[in-house]
Coordinates of N, CA and C in Angstrom, one line a residue:
T271 N 10.9 -10.4 -18.4 CA 11.3 -9.5 -19.6 C 10.2 -8.9 -20.4
I272 N 9.7 -7.9 -20.3 CA 8.5 -6.9 -21.6 C 8.9 -6.8 -22.4
P273 N 9.0 -6.9 -23.8 CA 8.8 -6.3 -25.0 C 8.2 -5.0 -25.2
T274 N 8.8 -3.8 -25.9 CA 8.7 -2.7 -26.0 C 8.7 -2.1 -27.3
K275 N 8.5 -1.0 -27.8 CA 8.6 -0.7 -29.2 C 9.8 0.7 -28.9
N276 N 9.8 1.8 -27.7 CA 10.4 2.3 -27.7 C 11.7 1.6 -26.9
K277 N 12.5 2.7 -26.9 CA 13.9 2.4 -25.7 C 13.1 2.8 -24.2
V278 N 13.3 1.9 -23.2 CA 12.8 2.6 -21.9 C 14.0 2.3 -20.8
R279 N 14.1 3.2 -20.2 CA 14.9 3.1 -19.1 C 14.1 3.1 -17.3
L280 N 14.6 2.3 -16.7 CA 13.7 1.2 -15.6 C 14.6 1.9 -14.1
L281 N 14.2 2.5 -13.5 CA 14.7 3.2 -12.2 C 14.3 1.9 -10.9
S282 N 14.5 1.4 -10.7 CA 13.7 1.2 -8.9 C 14.9 1.1 -8.0
W283 N 14.1 1.3 -6.9 CA 14.3 1.4 -5.6 C 14.1 0.8 -4.4
D284 N 15.3 0.3 -3.5 CA 14.3 -0.6 -2.0 C 13.5 0.4 -1.2
R285 N 12.1 0.1 -1.4 CA 10.9 0.9 -0.4 C 11.5 1.9 0.6
T286 N 12.4 0.5 1.3 CA 12.6 1.2 2.7 C 13.5 2.4 2.3
E287 N 14.5 2.2 2.0 CA 15.9 2.8 1.4 C 15.5 4.5 0.8
L288 N 14.3 3.9 0.0 CA 13.7 5.5 -1.1 C 13.1 6.3 0.6
I289 N 12.4 5.1 1.1 CA 11.5 6.1 2.6 C 13.0 7.0 3.3
H290 N 13.5 6.1 3.8 CA 15.1 6.2 4.8 C 15.3 8.2 4.0
L291 N 15.7 7.7 2.3 CA 16.5 8.8 1.5 C 15.7 10.2 1.1
L292 N 14.2 9.9 1.3 CA 13.2 11.2 1.2 C 12.9 11.5 2.2
E293 N 12.5 10.8 3.4 CA 12.8 11.0 5.4 C 13.6 12.5 5.6
S294 N 15.1 11.8 5.0 CA 16.4 12.8 5.4 C 16.4 14.1 4.3
D295 N 16.3 13.9 3.4 CA 16.5 15.0 1.8 C 15.0 16.1 1.7
K296 N 14.9 16.8 2.3 CA 13.3 17.5 2.1 C 13.3 18.1 1.0
S297 N 14.6 18.6 0.5 CA 14.6 18.9 -1.0 C 14.2 17.8 -2.1
L298 N 14.9 16.5 -2.0 CA 14.2 15.6 -2.7 C 13.5 15.2 -2.5
R299 N 12.8 15.7 -1.3 CA 11.3 14.4 -1.0 C 10.2 16.1 -1.6
N300 N 10.8 17.1 -1.7 CA 9.4 17.7 -2.6 C 9.2 17.9 -4.0
S301 N 10.4 17.5 -4.4 CA 10.8 17.2 -6.0 C 10.2 16.0 -6.5
L302 N 10.3 14.9 -5.7 CA 9.8 13.9 -6.0 C 8.2 14.4 -5.6
K303 N 7.3 14.1 -4.7 CA 6.0 14.5 -4.7 C 5.5 15.9 -5.9
A304 N 6.6 16.7 -6.4 CA 5.9 18.0 -7.4 C 6.2 16.9 -8.9
A305 N 7.0 16.2 -9.2 CA 7.0 15.7 -10.5 C 6.0 14.3 -10.3
L306 N 6.0 13.5 -9.4 CA 4.7 12.7 -9.1 C 3.2 13.6 -9.5
S307 N 3.4 14.5 -8.7 CA 1.2 15.6 -8.7 C 1.5 16.0 -10.3
W308 N 3.0 16.6 -10.8 CA 2.3 17.1 -12.6 C 2.4 16.0 -13.3
D309 N 2.9 14.6 -13.0 CA 2.6 13.3 -14.2 C 1.0 12.9 -13.6
I310 N 0.5 13.0 -12.6 CA -1.2 13.2 -12.7 C -1.9 14.2 -12.9
V311 N -1.4 15.7 -12.6 CA -2.6 16.4 -13.3 C -2.3 16.2 -14.7
R312 N -1.3 16.3 -15.6 CA -1.0 15.7 -17.1 C -1.7 14.2 -17.2
K313 N -2.1 13.4 -16.5 CA -2.9 11.9 -17.3 C -4.0 12.6 -16.8
L314 N -4.8 13.4 -15.8 CA -6.2 14.4 -15.4 C -6.6 15.2 -17.2
K315 N -5.6 16.0 -17.2 CA -5.9 16.7 -18.5 C -6.6 15.6 -19.9
L316 N -5.5 15.2 -19.7 CA -5.7 14.1 -21.5 C -6.8 13.1 -20.7
Q317 N -7.4 12.8 -19.6 CA -8.8 11.8 -19.9 C -9.8 12.8 -20.0
R318 N -9.9 14.3 -19.3 CA -11.0 15.0 -19.5 C -10.7 15.6 -21.3
H319 N -9.7 15.7 -21.7 CA -9.3 15.9 -23.4 C -10.5 14.8 -24.1
M320 N -9.9 13.7 -23.6 CA -10.1 12.6 -24.7 C -12.1 12.6 -24.6
L321 N -11.9 12.9 -22.9 CA -14.0 12.5 -22.9 C -14.0 14.1 -23.3
T322 N -13.8 15.3 -23.3 CA -14.3 16.4 -24.4 C -14.1 16.7 -26.2
Q323 N -13.2 15.6 -26.7 CA -13.4 15.5 -27.7 C -13.8 14.1 -28.7
N324 N -14.7 13.5 -27.4 CA -15.6 12.6 -27.9 C -14.6 11.3 -28.2
R325 N -13.3 10.9 -27.8 CA -12.5 10.0 -28.2 C -12.9 8.8 -27.4
V326 N -13.9 9.3 -26.1 CA -14.8 7.8 -25.2 C -15.2 7.0 -26.1
Q327 N -16.1 6.3 -26.9 CA -17.6 5.7 -27.0 C -18.9 5.7 -26.0
N328 N -17.9 5.3 -24.2 CA -18.9 5.1 -23.5 C -19.0 5.7 -22.1
P329 N -19.0 6.7 -22.6 CA -18.4 7.4 -21.0 C -18.6 7.6 -19.4
A330 N -19.8 6.3 -19.3 CA -20.5 5.7 -18.5 C -19.6 4.8 -18.0
A331 N -19.0 3.5 -19.1 CA -18.1 2.7 -18.3 C -17.1 2.9 -18.4
W332 N -16.5 3.9 -19.3 CA -15.1 4.5 -19.0 C -14.8 5.1 -17.6
T333 N -15.9 5.5 -17.2 CA -16.2 6.8 -15.6 C -15.7 4.7 -15.0
R334 N -17.0 4.4 -14.7 CA -16.7 3.1 -13.7 C -15.8 2.1 -14.5
K335 N -15.3 1.9 -15.1 CA -13.4 1.3 -15.5 C -12.5 2.2 -14.8
R336 N -11.9 3.6 -14.1 CA -11.8 4.3 -14.1 C -11.5 4.6 -12.5
E337 N -12.5 4.0 -12.3 CA -13.3 4.1 -10.9 C -12.4 2.8 -10.0
D338 N -13.0 2.0 -11.1 CA -12.7 0.5 -10.2 C -10.7 0.7 -10.0
Q339 N -10.3 1.0 -11.6 CA -9.3 1.1 -11.6 C -8.0 1.3 -9.9
G340 N -9.1 3.2 -9.7 CA -8.8 3.4 -8.6 C -8.7 2.8 -7.2
I341 N -10.1 1.9 -7.1 CA -10.0 0.7 -6.3 C -9.3 0.2 -5.9
S342 N -8.6 -0.7 -6.9 CA -7.8 -1.5 -7.2 C -6.2 -0.9 -6.6
R343 N -6.1 0.2 -7.5 CA -4.6 1.0 -6.7 C -4.9 0.9 -5.2
Y344 N -5.7 2.3 -4.2 CA -6.2 1.8 -3.3 C -6.1 0.5 -2.6
A345 N -6.7 -0.2 -2.6 CA -6.1 -2.1 -2.6 C -4.9 -2.3 -2.3
S346 N -4.3 -1.9 -3.5 CA -2.8 -2.4 -3.5 C -2.2 -1.8 -2.2
I347 N -2.2 -0.4 -2.0 CA -1.0 0.5 -1.4 C -2.1 -0.1 0.1
L348 N -3.0 -0.4 0.1 CA -3.2 -0.9 2.2 C -2.8 -1.8 2.4
Q349 N -2.8 -2.4 0.8 CA -2.4 -4.4 1.6 C -0.4 -3.5 1.6
N350 N 0.1 -2.4 1.0 CA 1.5 -3.2 1.1 C 2.0 -2.1 2.3
M351 N 0.5 -0.8 3.0 CA 0.6 -0.3 4.4 C 0.7 -1.2 5.5
L352 N -0.4 -2.7 5.1 CA -1.1 -3.4 6.7 C 0.9 -5.0 5.5
R353 N 1.6 -4.9 5.4 CA 2.5 -5.4 5.9 C 3.6 -4.8 6.9
H354 N 3.5 -4.0 6.8 CA 4.0 -2.8 8.2 C 3.2 -2.7 9.0
P355 N 2.8 -3.3 9.9 CA 1.4 -2.7 10.8 C 2.4 -1.8 12.0
D356 N 4.0 -1.8 11.7 CA 4.2 -0.7 13.2 C 4.1 0.5 12.4
E357 N 3.5 0.8 11.2 CA 3.5 2.3 10.4 C 1.7 2.1 10.6
V358 N 0.9 1.6 10.6 CA -0.1 1.5 10.4 C -0.6 2.8 10.7
K359 N -0.2 2.7 12.6 CA -0.8 4.4 12.5 C -0.7 5.7 12.3
N360 N 0.8 5.8 12.0 CA 1.4 6.8 11.5 C 0.4 6.3 10.3
M361 N 0.5 6.2 9.5 CA 0.1 6.1 7.8 C -1.5 6.5 8.1
S362 N -2.4 6.7 8.5 CA -3.7 6.7 8.4 C -3.7 7.8 8.5
E363 N -4.0 8.9 8.2 CA -3.7 10.1 8.1 C -3.8 10.3 6.3
V364 N -2.4 10.0 6.0 CA -2.4 9.7 5.0 C -3.4 9.1 4.3
L365 N -3.6 7.8 4.5 CA -4.6 6.7 4.3 C -5.9 7.5 3.6
T366 N -6.2 8.6 5.1 CA -7.2 8.7 4.6 C -8.1 9.9 3.5
K367 N -6.5 10.7 3.5 CA -6.5 11.6 2.6 C -6.6 11.7 1.5
Y368 N -6.2 10.1 1.1 CA -5.9 9.1 -0.4 C -7.4 8.8 -0.4
R369 N -8.4 7.9 0.6 CA -9.7 7.8 0.4 C -10.7 9.3 -0.3
I370 N -10.2 10.4 0.1 CA -11.2 11.0 0.3 C -10.8 11.9 -1.1
I371 N -9.6 12.1 -1.8 CA -9.5 13.2 -2.8 C -9.5 11.7 -3.8
H372 N -9.7 10.1 -3.8 CA -9.8 8.9 -4.8 C -11.3 8.5 -4.7
H373 N -12.0 9.4 -4.3 CA -13.5 8.7 -3.4 C -13.9 7.7 -3.4
I374 N -13.0 6.9 -2.9 CA -12.5 5.7 -1.6 C -13.6 5.4 -0.5
E375 N -14.9 4.6 -1.3 CA -16.3 4.8 0.2 C -15.6 3.7 1.1
D376 N -16.8 4.4 2.3 CA -16.2 2.8 3.4 C -16.5 1.5 3.2
G377 N -17.4 0.7 2.4 CA -17.4 0.1 1.5 C -15.9 -0.5 1.2
D378 N -15.9 0.1 -0.1 CA -14.7 -0.4 -0.9 C -13.6 -0.4 0.7
H379 N -13.6 0.4 1.3 CA -12.4 0.0 2.2 C -11.9 -1.4 3.1
E380 N -13.5 -1.4 3.1 CA -13.5 -2.5 4.4 C -13.2 -3.9 4.0
R381 N -13.8 -4.0 2.4 CA -13.6 -5.1 1.4 C -11.9 -5.4 0.6
A382 N -11.2 -3.8 0.7 CA -9.6 -4.5 0.9 C -9.1 -4.7 2.2
L383 N -9.4 -4.7 3.1 CA -9.3 -4.6 4.3 C -9.7 -5.9 4.6
A384 N -10.3 -6.6 4.6 CA -10.7 -7.9 4.1 C -10.5 -9.0 4.3
K385 N -9.8 -8.7 2.8 CA -9.0 -9.4 1.3 C -7.6 -9.3 1.8
C386 N -7.4 -8.4 2.8 CA -6.2 -8.4 3.3 C -5.7 -9.1 4.6
G387 N -7.0 -9.4 5.2 CA -7.3 -10.4 6.3 C -7.2 -9.7 7.7
W388 N -7.5 -8.4 7.4 CA -7.6 -7.4 8.6 C -9.1 -7.0 9.0
T389 N -10.0 -6.5 10.0 CA -10.9 -6.2 9.8 C -10.5 -4.3 10.3
E390 N -12.0 -3.5 10.4 CA -11.9 -2.3 10.6 C -11.3 -2.2 12.2
E391 N -12.2 -2.5 12.9 CA -11.1 -3.1 14.2 C -10.1 -2.8 14.2
E392 N -9.2 -3.9 13.5 CA -7.9 -4.0 13.8 C -7.1 -2.7 13.0
F393 N -8.0 -2.1 12.5 CA -6.9 -1.2 11.0 C -7.4 0.2 12.0
R394 N -8.2 0.6 13.0 CA -8.4 1.6 13.3 C -7.4 1.4 15.0
K395 N -7.2 0.0 15.6 CA -6.4 0.1 16.6 C -5.0 0.0 16.3
G396 N -4.9 0.0 15.0 CA -3.5 -0.3 14.0 C -2.2 -1.2 14.7
A397 N -3.9 -2.1 14.9 CA -3.1 -3.8 15.1 C -3.5 -4.6 15.1
K398 N -2.6 -6.1 14.1 CA -3.4 -6.9 13.7 C -4.3 -7.8 15.3
E399 N -5.4 -8.1 15.5 CA -6.2 -9.3 16.6 C -4.7 -10.6 16.6
G400 N -4.4 -10.5 17.9 CA -3.5 -11.5 17.7 C -1.9 -11.5 17.7
S401 N -1.8 -10.7 16.8 CA -0.4 -10.3 17.8 C 0.4 -9.9 18.7
Y402 N 1.7 -9.7 18.7 CA 2.0 -9.5 19.9 C 2.6 -8.3 19.8
D403 N 3.8 -7.6 20.8 CA 4.5 -6.5 20.5 C 6.1 -7.2 20.7
E404 N 6.6 -6.5 19.7 CA 7.9 -7.5 19.8 C 8.7 -6.9 21.3
E405 N 8.8 -5.7 21.7 CA 9.8 -5.9 22.8 C 9.6 -6.5 23.9
E406 N 8.3 -7.3 24.0 CA 8.0 -8.3 24.9 C 8.9 -9.3 25.0
Y407 N 8.5 -9.9 23.7 CA 9.7 -11.3 23.7 C 11.2 -11.2 23.5
E408 N 11.8 -9.7 23.2 CA 13.1 -9.4 23.4 C 14.4 -9.9 24.0
D409 N 13.9 -10.4 25.1 CA 14.7 -10.8 26.4 C 14.8 -12.5 26.2
I410 N 14.4 -13.3 24.9 CA 14.3 -14.6 24.6 C 15.7 -14.9 23.9
T411 N 16.0 -16.6 24.4 CA 17.5 -16.6 24.7 C 17.5 -17.0 22.8
E412 N 18.2 -17.5 22.5 CA 18.3 -18.9 21.1 C 17.8 -20.0 21.4
E413 N 18.2 -19.8 23.0 CA 17.7 -21.9 23.3 C 16.6 -22.1 23.5
E414 N 16.1 -20.8 24.0 CA 14.5 -20.3 24.3 C 13.3 -20.4 22.5
F415 N 14.1 -19.9 21.8 CA 13.6 -19.5 20.4 C 13.5 -20.6 19.6
L416 N 14.6 -21.6 19.9 CA 15.0 -22.9 18.3 C 14.2 -23.7 19.4
N417 N 13.5 -23.4 20.5 CA 12.6 -24.9 21.1 C 11.7 -24.9 20.4
N418 N 11.7 -26.0 20.5 CA 10.0 -26.3 19.9 C 8.9 -25.5 19.3
R419 N 8.2 -25.1 20.6 CA 7.3 -24.1 21.0 C 7.7 -22.9 19.9
W420 N 8.7 -22.8 19.7 CA 8.7 -21.3 19.1 C 9.0 -21.7 17.3
R421 N 9.2 -22.8 17.7 CA 9.8 -23.4 16.1 C 7.9 -23.4 15.5
K422 N 7.3 -23.6 16.0 CA 5.2 -23.8 15.7 C 5.0 -22.3 15.2
V423 N 5.3 -21.7 16.1 CA 5.1 -20.1 16.1 C 5.8 -19.4 14.7
K424 N 7.0 -19.8 14.5 CA 7.5 -18.9 13.5 C 6.8 -20.0 12.3
R425 N 6.2 -21.0 12.4 CA 5.9 -21.3 11.2 C 4.6 -21.3 11.1
F426 N 4.0 -20.9 11.4 CA 2.5 -20.3 11.7 C 2.3 -19.4 11.5
S427 N 3.8 -18.3 11.9 CA 4.2 -16.8 11.2 C 3.8 -16.3 9.8
S428 N 4.8 -17.8 9.1 CA 5.4 -17.2 8.1 C 3.7 -18.0 7.2
K429 N 3.1 -18.8 7.4 CA 1.8 -19.4 6.5 C 1.3 -18.3 6.5
L430 N 0.8 -17.1 8.0 CA -0.1 -16.4 7.8 C 0.2 -14.9 7.0
V431 N 1.8 -14.8 7.0 CA 2.3 -14.0 6.2 C 1.8 -14.4 5.0
R432 N 2.0 -15.4 4.5 CA 2.0 -15.5 2.9 C 0.4 -15.7 2.2
S433 N -0.6 -15.7 3.3 CA -2.0 -15.8 3.1 C -2.6 -14.8 3.1
V434 N -2.0 -13.9 3.7 CA -2.4 -12.5 3.7 C -1.8 -11.7 2.2
T435 N -0.1 -12.3 1.4 CA 0.2 -11.4 0.8 C -0.2 -11.8 -0.3
N436 N -1.2 -13.2 -0.2 CA -1.3 -13.6 -1.7 C -2.3 -13.6 -2.2

């Protein structure tokens, strides 16, 4: 719980359900995009106003802080995207546009990938090295899955996922 001075209304959605809803309802998707865009524009105007009114004591440090926040935000977006490797190829164009708009340099991108345990080559391929195609293993019986070998694979996979997401 975070104490606030004013009343706050929090809305939250399951990300996957929200994405499916937005994909199925073009009007809702456009409305949400418009609302988010206007919010960003409002914040940018406020920042510009603060600078022009000399309300920022050290503009260079303030700009560096804003850039660092942008890079951190990008790293978070990238980390969330990489949690769904099957979507990496589909989302790479959107991510490239985001990088251009927010001036995310190649070095920042590569450092964010490394933090997530990915290489640039793996990202370009849209698959993590050593990952497997799930369809290849669809016909495994429950008995085969539960044998010792598969338990080890499952345990290793869980540790790998935890290390990437921490």
